mmCIF file with all atom_site columns, C-alpha atoms in Angstrom:
data_model
loop_
_atom_site.group_PDB
_atom_site.id
_atom_site.type_symbol
_atom_site.label_atom_id
_atom_site.label_alt_id
_atom_site.label_comp_id
_atom_site.label_asym_id
_atom_site.label_entity_id
_atom_site.label_seq_id
_atom_site.pdbx_PDB_ins_code
_atom_site.Cartn_x
_atom_site.Cartn_y
_atom_site.Cartn_z
_atom_site.occupancy
_atom_site.B_iso_or_equiv
_atom_site.pdbx_formal_charge
_atom_site.auth_seq_id
_atom_site.auth_comp_id
_atom_site.auth_asym_id
_atom_site.auth_atom_id
_atom_site.pdbx_PDB_model_num
ATOM 1   C CA . UNK A 1 1   ? 88.984  -174.995 -82.983 1.00 0.00 ? 1026 UNK A CA 1
ATOM 2   C CA . UNK A 1 2   ? 88.416  -173.092 -86.329 1.00 0.00 ? 1027 UNK A CA 1
ATOM 3   C CA . UNK A 1 3   ? 91.562  -172.723 -87.854 1.00 0.00 ? 1028 UNK A CA 1
ATOM 4   C CA . UNK A 1 4   ? 91.619  -169.682 -90.836 1.00 0.00 ? 1029 UNK A CA 1
ATOM 5   C CA . UNK A 1 5   ? 94.514  -170.673 -93.366 1.00 0.00 ? 1030 UNK A CA 1
ATOM 6   C CA . UNK A 1 6   ? 95.555  -167.851 -95.396 1.00 0.00 ? 1031 UNK A CA 1
ATOM 7   C CA . UNK A 1 7   ? 98.849  -167.495 -97.412 1.00 0.00 ? 1032 UNK A CA 1
ATOM 8   C CA . UNK A 1 8   ? 100.301 -170.907 -96.300 1.00 0.00 ? 1033 UNK A CA 1
ATOM 9   C CA . UNK A 1 9   ? 100.692 -169.873 -92.502 1.00 0.00 ? 1034 UNK A CA 1
ATOM 10  C CA . UNK A 1 10  ? 97.881  -169.920 -89.081 1.00 0.00 ? 1035 UNK A CA 1
ATOM 11  C CA . UNK A 1 11  ? 97.163  -166.572 -89.577 1.00 0.00 ? 1036 UNK A CA 1
ATOM 12  C CA . UNK A 1 12  ? 94.265  -166.979 -86.240 1.00 0.00 ? 1037 UNK A CA 1
ATOM 13  C CA . UNK A 1 13  ? 92.763  -169.235 -84.186 1.00 0.00 ? 1038 UNK A CA 1
ATOM 14  C CA . UNK A 1 14  ? 89.013  -168.794 -82.635 1.00 0.00 ? 1039 UNK A CA 1
ATOM 15  C CA . UNK A 1 15  ? 87.202  -170.297 -80.390 1.00 0.00 ? 1040 UNK A CA 1
ATOM 16  C CA . UNK A 1 16  ? 83.557  -170.688 -82.855 1.00 0.00 ? 1041 UNK A CA 1
ATOM 17  C CA . UNK A 1 17  ? 80.025  -172.239 -80.669 1.00 0.00 ? 1042 UNK A CA 1
ATOM 18  C CA . UNK A 1 18  ? 77.204  -172.593 -82.984 1.00 0.00 ? 1043 UNK A CA 1
ATOM 19  C CA . UNK A 1 19  ? 73.413  -173.645 -82.380 1.00 0.00 ? 1044 UNK A CA 1
ATOM 20  C CA . UNK A 1 20  ? 70.106  -173.238 -84.086 1.00 0.00 ? 1045 UNK A CA 1
ATOM 21  C CA . UNK A 1 21  ? 67.149  -174.463 -84.854 1.00 0.00 ? 1046 UNK A CA 1
ATOM 22  C CA . UNK A 1 22  ? 64.776  -174.546 -87.876 1.00 0.00 ? 1047 UNK A CA 1
ATOM 23  C CA . UNK A 1 23  ? 61.213  -175.442 -88.037 1.00 0.00 ? 1048 UNK A CA 1
ATOM 24  C CA . UNK A 1 24  ? 57.986  -175.627 -90.460 1.00 0.00 ? 1049 UNK A CA 1
ATOM 25  C CA . UNK A 1 25  ? 55.296  -174.321 -88.022 1.00 0.00 ? 1050 UNK A CA 1
ATOM 26  C CA . UNK A 1 26  ? 51.362  -174.366 -88.845 1.00 0.00 ? 1051 UNK A CA 1
ATOM 27  C CA . UNK A 1 27  ? 49.056  -171.514 -86.954 1.00 0.00 ? 1052 UNK A CA 1
ATOM 28  C CA . UNK A 1 28  ? 45.230  -171.798 -87.084 1.00 0.00 ? 1053 UNK A CA 1
ATOM 29  C CA . UNK A 1 29  ? 45.319  -167.779 -87.741 1.00 0.00 ? 1054 UNK A CA 1
ATOM 30  C CA . UNK A 1 30  ? 45.971  -165.261 -90.656 1.00 0.00 ? 1055 UNK A CA 1
ATOM 31  C CA . UNK A 1 31  ? 48.639  -164.269 -92.225 1.00 0.00 ? 1056 UNK A CA 1
ATOM 32  C CA . UNK A 1 32  ? 48.501  -161.150 -91.540 1.00 0.00 ? 1057 UNK A CA 1
ATOM 33  C CA . UNK A 1 33  ? 47.926  -161.418 -87.365 1.00 0.00 ? 1058 UNK A CA 1
ATOM 34  C CA . UNK A 1 34  ? 51.238  -164.174 -87.827 1.00 0.00 ? 1059 UNK A CA 1
ATOM 35  C CA . UNK A 1 35  ? 53.184  -162.051 -89.220 1.00 0.00 ? 1060 UNK A CA 1
ATOM 36  C CA . UNK A 1 36  ? 52.860  -158.830 -87.061 1.00 0.00 ? 1061 UNK A CA 1
ATOM 37  C CA . UNK A 1 37  ? 52.989  -160.933 -84.103 1.00 0.00 ? 1062 UNK A CA 1
ATOM 38  C CA . UNK A 1 38  ? 56.246  -162.327 -85.378 1.00 0.00 ? 1063 UNK A CA 1
ATOM 39  C CA . UNK A 1 39  ? 57.608  -158.920 -86.074 1.00 0.00 ? 1064 UNK A CA 1
ATOM 40  C CA . UNK A 1 40  ? 57.039  -157.684 -82.842 1.00 0.00 ? 1065 UNK A CA 1
ATOM 41  C CA . UNK A 1 41  ? 60.551  -158.519 -81.079 1.00 0.00 ? 1066 UNK A CA 1
ATOM 42  C CA . UNK A 1 42  ? 58.819  -157.870 -77.566 1.00 0.00 ? 1067 UNK A CA 1
ATOM 43  C CA . UNK A 1 43  ? 56.840  -160.568 -78.271 1.00 0.00 ? 1068 UNK A CA 1
ATOM 44  C CA . UNK A 1 44  ? 60.118  -162.652 -78.158 1.00 0.00 ? 1069 UNK A CA 1
ATOM 45  C CA . UNK A 1 45  ? 61.046  -161.066 -74.903 1.00 0.00 ? 1070 UNK A CA 1
ATOM 46  C CA . UNK A 1 46  ? 57.410  -161.340 -73.693 1.00 0.00 ? 1071 UNK A CA 1
ATOM 47  C CA . UNK A 1 47  ? 57.854  -165.041 -74.588 1.00 0.00 ? 1072 UNK A CA 1
ATOM 48  C CA . UNK A 1 48  ? 60.231  -167.174 -74.875 1.00 0.00 ? 1073 UNK A CA 1
ATOM 49  C CA . UNK A 1 49  ? 62.411  -167.704 -71.760 1.00 0.00 ? 1074 UNK A CA 1
ATOM 50  C CA . UNK A 1 50  ? 65.851  -167.465 -71.411 1.00 0.00 ? 1075 UNK A CA 1
ATOM 51  C CA . UNK A 1 51  ? 65.188  -163.985 -72.902 1.00 0.00 ? 1076 UNK A CA 1
ATOM 52  C CA . UNK A 1 52  ? 65.660  -161.560 -70.560 1.00 0.00 ? 1077 UNK A CA 1
ATOM 53  C CA . UNK A 1 53  ? 65.732  -158.358 -71.971 1.00 0.00 ? 1078 UNK A CA 1
ATOM 54  C CA . UNK A 1 54  ? 65.167  -156.712 -76.182 1.00 0.00 ? 1079 UNK A CA 1
ATOM 55  C CA . UNK A 1 55  ? 65.432  -153.372 -75.649 1.00 0.00 ? 1080 UNK A CA 1
ATOM 56  C CA . UNK A 1 56  ? 64.751  -151.698 -79.408 1.00 0.00 ? 1081 UNK A CA 1
ATOM 57  C CA . UNK A 1 57  ? 66.950  -148.564 -79.566 1.00 0.00 ? 1082 UNK A CA 1
ATOM 58  C CA . UNK A 1 58  ? 66.356  -145.214 -81.065 1.00 0.00 ? 1083 UNK A CA 1
ATOM 59  C CA . UNK A 1 59  ? 67.983  -146.442 -84.676 1.00 0.00 ? 1084 UNK A CA 1
ATOM 60  C CA . UNK A 1 60  ? 66.242  -149.174 -84.927 1.00 0.00 ? 1085 UNK A CA 1
ATOM 61  C CA . UNK A 1 61  ? 68.951  -152.127 -83.156 1.00 0.00 ? 1086 UNK A CA 1
ATOM 62  C CA . UNK A 1 62  ? 67.370  -154.628 -81.312 1.00 0.00 ? 1087 UNK A CA 1
ATOM 63  C CA . UNK A 1 63  ? 69.115  -155.668 -78.732 1.00 0.00 ? 1088 UNK A CA 1
ATOM 64  C CA . UNK A 1 64  ? 68.606  -159.175 -77.108 1.00 0.00 ? 1089 UNK A CA 1
ATOM 65  C CA . UNK A 1 65  ? 70.728  -159.896 -74.169 1.00 0.00 ? 1090 UNK A CA 1
ATOM 66  C CA . UNK A 1 66  ? 69.956  -163.952 -73.833 1.00 0.00 ? 1091 UNK A CA 1
ATOM 67  C CA . UNK A 1 67  ? 70.968  -166.218 -70.833 1.00 0.00 ? 1092 UNK A CA 1
ATOM 68  C CA . UNK A 1 68  ? 71.284  -169.946 -71.180 1.00 0.00 ? 1093 UNK A CA 1
ATOM 69  C CA . UNK A 1 69  ? 72.007  -172.499 -68.851 1.00 0.00 ? 1094 UNK A CA 1
ATOM 70  C CA . UNK A 1 70  ? 74.933  -175.077 -70.260 1.00 0.00 ? 1095 UNK A CA 1
ATOM 71  C CA . UNK A 1 71  ? 76.218  -178.305 -68.803 1.00 0.00 ? 1096 UNK A CA 1
ATOM 72  C CA . UNK A 1 72  ? 79.591  -178.410 -68.022 1.00 0.00 ? 1097 UNK A CA 1
ATOM 73  C CA . UNK A 1 73  ? 80.194  -174.306 -68.477 1.00 0.00 ? 1098 UNK A CA 1
ATOM 74  C CA . UNK A 1 74  ? 76.923  -172.885 -66.003 1.00 0.00 ? 1099 UNK A CA 1
ATOM 75  C CA . UNK A 1 75  ? 75.031  -170.069 -66.668 1.00 0.00 ? 1100 UNK A CA 1
ATOM 76  C CA . UNK A 1 76  ? 75.959  -167.730 -69.838 1.00 0.00 ? 1101 UNK A CA 1
ATOM 77  C CA . UNK A 1 77  ? 74.522  -164.692 -70.474 1.00 0.00 ? 1102 UNK A CA 1
ATOM 78  C CA . UNK A 1 78  ? 74.898  -162.562 -74.288 1.00 0.00 ? 1103 UNK A CA 1
ATOM 79  C CA . UNK A 1 79  ? 74.188  -159.660 -75.214 1.00 0.00 ? 1104 UNK A CA 1
ATOM 80  C CA . UNK A 1 80  ? 73.405  -159.532 -79.341 1.00 0.00 ? 1105 UNK A CA 1
ATOM 81  C CA . UNK A 1 81  ? 72.108  -156.233 -81.661 1.00 0.00 ? 1106 UNK A CA 1
ATOM 82  C CA . UNK A 1 82  ? 70.373  -156.846 -84.768 1.00 0.00 ? 1107 UNK A CA 1
ATOM 83  C CA . UNK A 1 83  ? 68.479  -154.737 -87.014 1.00 0.00 ? 1108 UNK A CA 1
ATOM 84  C CA . UNK A 1 84  ? 66.219  -156.074 -89.466 1.00 0.00 ? 1109 UNK A CA 1
ATOM 85  C CA . UNK A 1 85  ? 67.369  -156.790 -93.310 1.00 0.00 ? 1110 UNK A CA 1
ATOM 86  C CA . UNK A 1 86  ? 63.818  -158.121 -94.718 1.00 0.00 ? 1111 UNK A CA 1
ATOM 87  C CA . UNK A 1 87  ? 60.471  -156.728 -94.424 1.00 0.00 ? 1112 UNK A CA 1
ATOM 88  C CA . UNK A 1 88  ? 57.989  -158.183 -96.614 1.00 0.00 ? 1113 UNK A CA 1
ATOM 89  C CA . UNK A 1 89  ? 54.739  -160.116 -96.725 1.00 0.00 ? 1114 UNK A CA 1
ATOM 90  C CA . UNK A 1 90  ? 55.890  -163.038 -96.875 1.00 0.00 ? 1115 UNK A CA 1
ATOM 91  C CA . UNK A 1 91  ? 59.690  -162.721 -94.839 1.00 0.00 ? 1116 UNK A CA 1
ATOM 92  C CA . UNK A 1 92  ? 60.591  -160.952 -91.687 1.00 0.00 ? 1117 UNK A CA 1
ATOM 93  C CA . UNK A 1 93  ? 64.460  -161.568 -90.858 1.00 0.00 ? 1118 UNK A CA 1
ATOM 94  C CA . UNK A 1 94  ? 66.491  -160.221 -88.583 1.00 0.00 ? 1119 UNK A CA 1
ATOM 95  C CA . UNK A 1 95  ? 70.774  -159.986 -88.363 1.00 0.00 ? 1120 UNK A CA 1
ATOM 96  C CA . UNK A 1 96  ? 73.710  -159.087 -87.071 1.00 0.00 ? 1121 UNK A CA 1
ATOM 97  C CA . UNK A 1 97  ? 74.663  -155.694 -87.217 1.00 0.00 ? 1122 UNK A CA 1
ATOM 98  C CA . UNK A 1 98  ? 77.444  -154.429 -89.651 1.00 0.00 ? 1123 UNK A CA 1
ATOM 99  C CA . UNK A 1 99  ? 80.036  -153.469 -86.364 1.00 0.00 ? 1124 UNK A CA 1
ATOM 100 C CA . UNK A 1 100 ? 79.587  -157.299 -84.293 1.00 0.00 ? 1125 UNK A CA 1
ATOM 101 C CA . UNK A 1 101 ? 82.030  -159.643 -84.897 1.00 0.00 ? 1126 UNK A CA 1
ATOM 102 C CA . UNK A 1 102 ? 81.406  -161.875 -81.805 1.00 0.00 ? 1127 UNK A CA 1
ATOM 103 C CA . UNK A 1 103 ? 77.788  -162.453 -81.015 1.00 0.00 ? 1128 UNK A CA 1
ATOM 104 C CA . UNK A 1 104 ? 76.155  -163.433 -84.511 1.00 0.00 ? 1129 UNK A CA 1
ATOM 105 C CA . UNK A 1 105 ? 72.105  -163.704 -83.917 1.00 0.00 ? 1130 UNK A CA 1
ATOM 106 C CA . UNK A 1 106 ? 69.771  -164.232 -86.841 1.00 0.00 ? 1131 UNK A CA 1
ATOM 107 C CA . UNK A 1 107 ? 66.252  -164.994 -87.463 1.00 0.00 ? 1132 UNK A CA 1
ATOM 108 C CA . UNK A 1 108 ? 63.905  -165.674 -89.835 1.00 0.00 ? 1133 UNK A CA 1
ATOM 109 C CA . UNK A 1 109 ? 59.942  -166.502 -89.885 1.00 0.00 ? 1134 UNK A CA 1
ATOM 110 C CA . UNK A 1 110 ? 59.240  -166.515 -93.988 1.00 0.00 ? 1135 UNK A CA 1
ATOM 111 C CA . UNK A 1 111 ? 55.072  -166.901 -94.115 1.00 0.00 ? 1136 UNK A CA 1
ATOM 112 C CA . UNK A 1 112 ? 52.708  -168.669 -96.704 1.00 0.00 ? 1137 UNK A CA 1
ATOM 113 C CA . UNK A 1 113 ? 48.644  -169.073 -96.398 1.00 0.00 ? 1138 UNK A CA 1
ATOM 114 C CA . UNK A 1 114 ? 47.790  -172.160 -96.513 1.00 0.00 ? 1139 UNK A CA 1
ATOM 115 C CA . UNK A 1 115 ? 44.116  -171.477 -95.978 1.00 0.00 ? 1140 UNK A CA 1
ATOM 116 C CA . UNK A 1 116 ? 41.711  -168.487 -94.754 1.00 0.00 ? 1141 UNK A CA 1
ATOM 117 C CA . UNK A 1 117 ? 42.984  -168.935 -90.855 1.00 0.00 ? 1142 UNK A CA 1
ATOM 118 C CA . UNK A 1 118 ? 45.593  -171.172 -91.477 1.00 0.00 ? 1143 UNK A CA 1
ATOM 119 C CA . UNK A 1 119 ? 49.608  -169.941 -92.341 1.00 0.00 ? 1144 UNK A CA 1
ATOM 120 C CA . UNK A 1 120 ? 52.791  -172.110 -92.836 1.00 0.00 ? 1145 UNK A CA 1
ATOM 121 C CA . UNK A 1 121 ? 55.247  -169.912 -90.979 1.00 0.00 ? 1146 UNK A CA 1
ATOM 122 C CA . UNK A 1 122 ? 59.162  -171.289 -91.972 1.00 0.00 ? 1147 UNK A CA 1
ATOM 123 C CA . UNK A 1 123 ? 60.715  -169.743 -88.508 1.00 0.00 ? 1148 UNK A CA 1
ATOM 124 C CA . UNK A 1 124 ? 64.712  -170.144 -88.668 1.00 0.00 ? 1149 UNK A CA 1
ATOM 125 C CA . UNK A 1 125 ? 67.167  -169.231 -85.720 1.00 0.00 ? 1150 UNK A CA 1
ATOM 126 C CA . UNK A 1 126 ? 70.718  -169.298 -85.880 1.00 0.00 ? 1151 UNK A CA 1
ATOM 127 C CA . UNK A 1 127 ? 73.142  -168.216 -83.033 1.00 0.00 ? 1152 UNK A CA 1
ATOM 128 C CA . UNK A 1 128 ? 77.561  -167.552 -83.249 1.00 0.00 ? 1153 UNK A CA 1
ATOM 129 C CA . UNK A 1 129 ? 79.779  -166.509 -80.533 1.00 0.00 ? 1154 UNK A CA 1
ATOM 130 C CA . UNK A 1 130 ? 83.147  -166.401 -82.111 1.00 0.00 ? 1155 UNK A CA 1
ATOM 131 C CA . UNK A 1 131 ? 86.100  -165.528 -79.403 1.00 0.00 ? 1156 UNK A CA 1
ATOM 132 C CA . UNK A 1 132 ? 89.924  -165.264 -79.822 1.00 0.00 ? 1157 UNK A CA 1
ATOM 133 C CA . UNK A 1 133 ? 89.866  -168.218 -77.361 1.00 0.00 ? 1158 UNK A CA 1
ATOM 134 C CA . UNK A 1 134 ? 87.662  -170.641 -75.459 1.00 0.00 ? 1159 UNK A CA 1
ATOM 135 C CA . UNK A 1 135 ? 88.349  -168.429 -71.929 1.00 0.00 ? 1160 UNK A CA 1
ATOM 136 C CA . UNK A 1 136 ? 87.027  -165.156 -73.747 1.00 0.00 ? 1161 UNK A CA 1
ATOM 137 C CA . UNK A 1 137 ? 83.764  -167.501 -73.895 1.00 0.00 ? 1162 UNK A CA 1
ATOM 138 C CA . UNK A 1 138 ? 83.481  -168.889 -70.408 1.00 0.00 ? 1163 UNK A CA 1
ATOM 139 C CA . UNK A 1 139 ? 86.459  -170.044 -68.207 1.00 0.00 ? 1164 UNK A CA 1
ATOM 140 C CA . UNK A 1 140 ? 85.419  -173.319 -68.436 1.00 0.00 ? 1165 UNK A CA 1
ATOM 141 C CA . UNK A 1 141 ? 84.587  -172.839 -72.302 1.00 0.00 ? 1166 UNK A CA 1
ATOM 142 C CA . UNK A 1 142 ? 88.105  -174.639 -73.776 1.00 0.00 ? 1167 UNK A CA 1
ATOM 143 C CA . UNK A 1 143 ? 87.423  -177.874 -70.899 1.00 0.00 ? 1168 UNK A CA 1
ATOM 144 C CA . UNK A 1 144 ? 84.013  -178.300 -72.929 1.00 0.00 ? 1169 UNK A CA 1
ATOM 145 C CA . UNK A 1 145 ? 84.856  -177.786 -75.891 1.00 0.00 ? 1170 UNK A CA 1
ATOM 146 C CA . UNK A 1 146 ? 83.772  -175.926 -79.169 1.00 0.00 ? 1171 UNK A CA 1
ATOM 147 C CA . UNK A 1 147 ? 81.274  -178.937 -80.153 1.00 0.00 ? 1172 UNK A CA 1
ATOM 148 C CA . UNK A 1 148 ? 79.887  -180.121 -76.355 1.00 0.00 ? 1173 UNK A CA 1
ATOM 149 C CA . UNK A 1 149 ? 78.430  -176.506 -76.675 1.00 0.00 ? 1174 UNK A CA 1
ATOM 150 C CA . UNK A 1 150 ? 77.523  -176.055 -79.947 1.00 0.00 ? 1175 UNK A CA 1
ATOM 151 C CA . UNK A 1 151 ? 75.453  -179.393 -79.130 1.00 0.00 ? 1176 UNK A CA 1
ATOM 152 C CA . UNK A 1 152 ? 73.896  -178.068 -75.791 1.00 0.00 ? 1177 UNK A CA 1
ATOM 153 C CA . UNK A 1 153 ? 73.177  -174.921 -76.905 1.00 0.00 ? 1178 UNK A CA 1
ATOM 154 C CA . UNK A 1 154 ? 71.303  -175.675 -79.758 1.00 0.00 ? 1179 UNK A CA 1
ATOM 155 C CA . UNK A 1 155 ? 69.053  -177.791 -77.468 1.00 0.00 ? 1180 UNK A CA 1
ATOM 156 C CA . UNK A 1 156 ? 68.415  -175.002 -75.235 1.00 0.00 ? 1181 UNK A CA 1
ATOM 157 C CA . UNK A 1 157 ? 67.458  -173.071 -78.220 1.00 0.00 ? 1182 UNK A CA 1
ATOM 158 C CA . UNK A 1 158 ? 65.560  -175.558 -79.251 1.00 0.00 ? 1183 UNK A CA 1
ATOM 159 C CA . UNK A 1 159 ? 63.428  -175.969 -75.910 1.00 0.00 ? 1184 UNK A CA 1
ATOM 160 C CA . UNK A 1 160 ? 63.464  -171.967 -75.391 1.00 0.00 ? 1185 UNK A CA 1
ATOM 161 C CA . UNK A 1 161 ? 61.910  -171.786 -79.085 1.00 0.00 ? 1186 UNK A CA 1
ATOM 162 C CA . UNK A 1 162 ? 59.422  -174.969 -78.950 1.00 0.00 ? 1187 UNK A CA 1
ATOM 163 C CA . UNK A 1 163 ? 58.303  -172.989 -75.243 1.00 0.00 ? 1188 UNK A CA 1
ATOM 164 C CA . UNK A 1 164 ? 58.139  -169.756 -77.008 1.00 0.00 ? 1189 UNK A CA 1
ATOM 165 C CA . UNK A 1 165 ? 55.896  -171.641 -80.494 1.00 0.00 ? 1190 UNK A CA 1
ATOM 166 C CA . UNK A 1 166 ? 53.177  -173.133 -77.925 1.00 0.00 ? 1191 UNK A CA 1
ATOM 167 C CA . UNK A 1 167 ? 53.325  -169.734 -76.181 1.00 0.00 ? 1192 UNK A CA 1
ATOM 168 C CA . UNK A 1 168 ? 52.439  -167.747 -79.917 1.00 0.00 ? 1193 UNK A CA 1
ATOM 169 C CA . UNK A 1 169 ? 50.113  -170.294 -80.528 1.00 0.00 ? 1194 UNK A CA 1
ATOM 170 C CA . UNK A 1 170 ? 47.879  -169.966 -77.715 1.00 0.00 ? 1195 UNK A CA 1
ATOM 171 C CA . UNK A 1 171 ? 48.036  -166.421 -78.295 1.00 0.00 ? 1196 UNK A CA 1
ATOM 172 C CA . UNK A 1 172 ? 47.211  -166.517 -81.827 1.00 0.00 ? 1197 UNK A CA 1
ATOM 173 C CA . UNK A 1 173 ? 44.897  -169.416 -81.872 1.00 0.00 ? 1198 UNK A CA 1
ATOM 174 C CA . UNK A 1 174 ? 41.899  -167.710 -79.923 1.00 0.00 ? 1199 UNK A CA 1
#
């Protein structure tokens, strides 16, 4: 349980679950093709298990629906709204929209051309779920606790991203 202390008293108590994945991937493909692939959010919806939908609205906000099976808790379906925070030749980053306070998703990909057809991608994805109390997340979340749910979510996200990376390599390394 996270506790924010302010002015000598407990100002609020939050139930916070965090999960993340960071890795460096070598892709046998040109930097432009790799960058274009990671810039297209539909590739995530198509190739990453657990992503039930990604919808890009008229203002450029990507709405992700992610479902994960968490031991002791069961299936959780969460929605995330992210916007493009950086879109340069070296980096793509999507961050939570400014108004989002409960479901935070951030992912980034940094690109480095190692050789003509060899690109290094530093990929990172972080998820944070914040609720006033555990039951707001799932009725069994309080029993499982923040650290167990965070640990299990990290395992699930790692599995999801490894499948995504394998599928991305199949598509890009033709």
